[in-house]
Amino acid sequence: QVQLVESGGGLVQPGGSLRLSCAASGRIFSINHMGWYRQAPGKERELVALITSGGNSNYADSVKGRFTISRDNAKNTVYLQMNSLKPEDTAVYYCNARVKLTPGVYEIIYWGQGTQVTVSS
């Protein structure tokens, strides 16, 4: 049905930058919220940033001023620009999308497979 494919993770030094991308494909009628979550070893998955179809965004306090979420609705793609990375940003990052397969109010939440981000010197 619907797949979310992430890319852009990797190893970066503290203070460096990475840009994550997540493209949704399949039989999509529309996508409402898209977001990025992360999960560090031994910790629960947490919200990093969220963006609505209209472009309104919210961020976790820990990333405000350093990360920027954006989306291209024509490409069903969400991005996460991560600057001034810190070792505590190390985690598997997952994208998330609330998708309508048909007109109406019913939405399905889809997740990507995750991409590893490691911040280390």
PDB file of N, CA, C and O in Angstrom, residues 6-32:
ATOM      1  N   GLU A   6      13.245   6.313   4.121  1.00  0.00           N
ATOM      2  CA  GLU A   6      14.115   7.353   4.670  1.00  0.00           C
ATOM      3  C   GLU A   6      15.506   7.240   4.071  1.00  0.00           C
ATOM      4  O   GLU A   6      15.949   6.163   3.681  1.00  0.00           O
ATOM      5  N   SER A   7      16.197   8.361   4.069  1.00  0.00           N
ATOM      6  CA  SER A   7      17.590   8.389   3.644  1.00  0.00           C
ATOM      7  C   SER A   7      18.291   9.573   4.301  1.00  0.00           C
ATOM      8  O   SER A   7      17.634  10.481   4.810  1.00  0.00           O
ATOM      9  N   GLY A   8      19.622   9.530   4.304  1.00  0.00           N
ATOM     10  CA  GLY A   8      20.384  10.678   4.774  1.00  0.00           C
ATOM     11  C   GLY A   8      21.076  10.506   6.109  1.00  0.00           C
ATOM     12  O   GLY A   8      21.808  11.399   6.541  1.00  0.00           O
ATOM     13  N   GLY A   9      20.879   9.394   6.781  1.00  0.00           N
ATOM     14  CA  GLY A   9      21.551   9.198   8.057  1.00  0.00           C
ATOM     15  C   GLY A   9      23.028   8.909   7.862  1.00  0.00           C
ATOM     16  O   GLY A   9      23.516   8.778   6.743  1.00  0.00           O
ATOM     17  N   GLY A  10      23.745   8.825   8.975  1.00  0.00           N
ATOM     18  CA  GLY A  10      25.164   8.519   8.902  1.00  0.00           C
ATOM     19  C   GLY A  10      25.909   8.949  10.138  1.00  0.00           C
ATOM     20  O   GLY A  10      25.314   9.251  11.167  1.00  0.00           O
ATOM     21  N   LEU A  11      27.225   8.984   9.999  1.00  0.00           N
ATOM     22  CA  LEU A  11      28.122   9.374  11.092  1.00  0.00           C
ATOM     23  C   LEU A  11      28.594  10.801  10.854  1.00  0.00           C
ATOM     24  O   LEU A  11      29.052  11.137   9.750  1.00  0.00           O
ATOM     25  N   VAL A  12      28.499  11.623  11.891  1.00  0.00           N
ATOM     26  CA  VAL A  12      28.921  13.019  11.773  1.00  0.00           C
ATOM     27  C   VAL A  12      29.573  13.443  13.077  1.00  0.00           C
ATOM     28  O   VAL A  12      29.242  12.923  14.152  1.00  0.00           O
ATOM     29  N   GLN A  13      30.508  14.369  12.981  1.00  0.00           N
ATOM     30  CA  GLN A  13      31.169  14.878  14.171  1.00  0.00           C
ATOM     31  C   GLN A  13      30.282  15.880  14.902  1.00  0.00           C
ATOM     32  O   GLN A  13      29.418  16.510  14.284  1.00  0.00           O
ATOM     33  N   PRO A  14      30.489  16.031  16.197  1.00  0.00           N
ATOM     34  CA  PRO A  14      29.734  17.060  16.934  1.00  0.00           C
ATOM     35  C   PRO A  14      29.882  18.423  16.269  1.00  0.00           C
ATOM     36  O   PRO A  14      30.986  18.798  15.836  1.00  0.00           O
ATOM     37  N   GLY A  15      28.765  19.137  16.185  1.00  0.00           N
ATOM     38  CA  GLY A  15      28.752  20.424  15.508  1.00  0.00           C
ATOM     39  C   GLY A  15      28.443  20.344  14.037  1.00  0.00           C
ATOM     40  O   GLY A  15      28.224  21.376  13.386  1.00  0.00           O
ATOM     41  N   GLY A  16      28.418  19.148  13.504  1.00  0.00           N
ATOM     42  CA  GLY A  16      28.160  18.949  12.078  1.00  0.00           C
ATOM     43  C   GLY A  16      26.682  18.969  11.744  1.00  0.00           C
ATOM     44  O   GLY A  16      25.828  19.201  12.610  1.00  0.00           O
ATOM     45  N   SER A  17      26.395  18.701  10.467  1.00  0.00           N
ATOM     46  CA  SER A  17      25.023  18.742   9.958  1.00  0.00           C
ATOM     47  C   SER A  17      24.707  17.497   9.153  1.00  0.00           C
ATOM     48  O   SER A  17      25.601  16.889   8.547  1.00  0.00           O
ATOM     49  N   LEU A  18      23.437  17.157   9.155  1.00  0.00           N
ATOM     50  CA  LEU A  18      22.898  16.099   8.300  1.00  0.00           C
ATOM     51  C   LEU A  18      21.513  16.517   7.849  1.00  0.00           C
ATOM     52  O   LEU A  18      20.833  17.264   8.551  1.00  0.00           O
ATOM     53  N   ARG A  19      21.107  15.990   6.702  1.00  0.00           N
ATOM     54  CA  ARG A  19      19.749  16.223   6.197  1.00  0.00           C
ATOM     55  C   ARG A  19      19.101  14.882   5.922  1.00  0.00           C
ATOM     56  O   ARG A  19      19.597  14.105   5.109  1.00  0.00           O
ATOM     57  N   LEU A  20      18.011  14.634   6.619  1.00  0.00           N
ATOM     58  CA  LEU A  20      17.240  13.414   6.413  1.00  0.00           C
ATOM     59  C   LEU A  20      16.099  13.689   5.448  1.00  0.00           C
ATOM     60  O   LEU A  20      15.514  14.773   5.451  1.00  0.00           O
ATOM     61  N   SER A  21      15.777  12.676   4.651  1.00  0.00           N
ATOM     62  CA  SER A  21      14.636  12.754   3.742  1.00  0.00           C
ATOM     63  C   SER A  21      13.757  11.529   3.951  1.00  0.00           C
ATOM     64  O   SER A  21      14.253  10.454   4.301  1.00  0.00           O
ATOM     65  N   CYS A  22      12.476  11.698   3.710  1.00  0.00           N
ATOM     66  CA  CYS A  22      11.535  10.583   3.808  1.00  0.00           C
ATOM     67  C   CYS A  22      10.482  10.767   2.733  1.00  0.00           C
ATOM     68  O   CYS A  22       9.727  11.745   2.759  1.00  0.00           O
ATOM     69  N   ALA A  23      10.426   9.831   1.797  1.00  0.00           N
ATOM     70  CA  ALA A  23       9.479   9.903   0.693  1.00  0.00           C
ATOM     71  C   ALA A  23       8.395   8.856   0.864  1.00  0.00           C
ATOM     72  O   ALA A  23       8.691   7.669   1.084  1.00  0.00           O
ATOM     73  N   ALA A  24       7.160   9.298   0.753  1.00  0.00           N
ATOM     74  CA  ALA A  24       6.009   8.401   0.832  1.00  0.00           C
ATOM     75  C   ALA A  24       5.554   8.048  -0.580  1.00  0.00           C
ATOM     76  O   ALA A  24       5.483   8.914  -1.450  1.00  0.00           O
ATOM     77  N   SER A  25       5.236   6.773  -0.776  1.00  0.00           N
ATOM     78  CA  SER A  25       4.772   6.329  -2.091  1.00  0.00           C
ATOM     79  C   SER A  25       3.665   5.306  -1.922  1.00  0.00           C
ATOM     80  O   SER A  25       3.537   4.678  -0.878  1.00  0.00           O
ATOM     81  N   GLY A  26       2.881   5.151  -2.981  1.00  0.00           N
ATOM     82  CA  GLY A  26       1.773   4.214  -2.938  1.00  0.00           C
ATOM     83  C   GLY A  26       0.469   4.889  -3.300  1.00  0.00           C
ATOM     84  O   GLY A  26       0.446   5.985  -3.850  1.00  0.00           O
ATOM     85  N   ARG A  27      -0.636   4.234  -2.942  1.00  0.00           N
ATOM     86  CA  ARG A  27      -1.967   4.740  -3.300  1.00  0.00           C
ATOM     87  C   ARG A  27      -2.416   5.750  -2.243  1.00  0.00           C
ATOM     88  O   ARG A  27      -3.210   5.453  -1.367  1.00  0.00           O
ATOM     89  N   ILE A  28      -1.898   6.971  -2.375  1.00  0.00           N
ATOM     90  CA  ILE A  28      -2.120   8.024  -1.394  1.00  0.00           C
ATOM     91  C   ILE A  28      -3.142   9.022  -1.929  1.00  0.00           C
ATOM     92  O   ILE A  28      -2.963   9.546  -3.029  1.00  0.00           O
ATOM     93  N   PHE A  29      -4.171   9.297  -1.132  1.00  0.00           N
ATOM     94  CA  PHE A  29      -5.093  10.362  -1.491  1.00  0.00           C
ATOM     95  C   PHE A  29      -4.553  11.698  -0.987  1.00  0.00           C
ATOM     96  O   PHE A  29      -4.486  12.670  -1.729  1.00  0.00           O
ATOM     97  N   SER A  30      -4.173  11.730   0.278  1.00  0.00           N
ATOM     98  CA  SER A  30      -3.565  12.932   0.846  1.00  0.00           C
ATOM     99  C   SER A  30      -2.801  12.548   2.106  1.00  0.00           C
ATOM    100  O   SER A  30      -3.004  11.481   2.672  1.00  0.00           O
ATOM    101  N   ILE A  31      -1.909  13.434   2.512  1.00  0.00           N
ATOM    102  CA  ILE A  31      -1.143  13.234   3.738  1.00  0.00           C
ATOM    103  C   ILE A  31      -1.364  14.437   4.637  1.00  0.00           C
ATOM    104  O   ILE A  31      -1.175  15.580   4.207  1.00  0.00           O
ATOM    105  N   ASN A  32      -1.718  14.192   5.873  1.00  0.00           N
ATOM    106  CA  ASN A  32      -1.917  15.269   6.837  1.00  0.00           C
ATOM    107  C   ASN A  32      -0.570  15.554   7.510  1.00  0.00           C
ATOM    108  O   ASN A  32       0.343  16.070   6.884  1.00  0.00           O
TER     109      ASN A  32
END
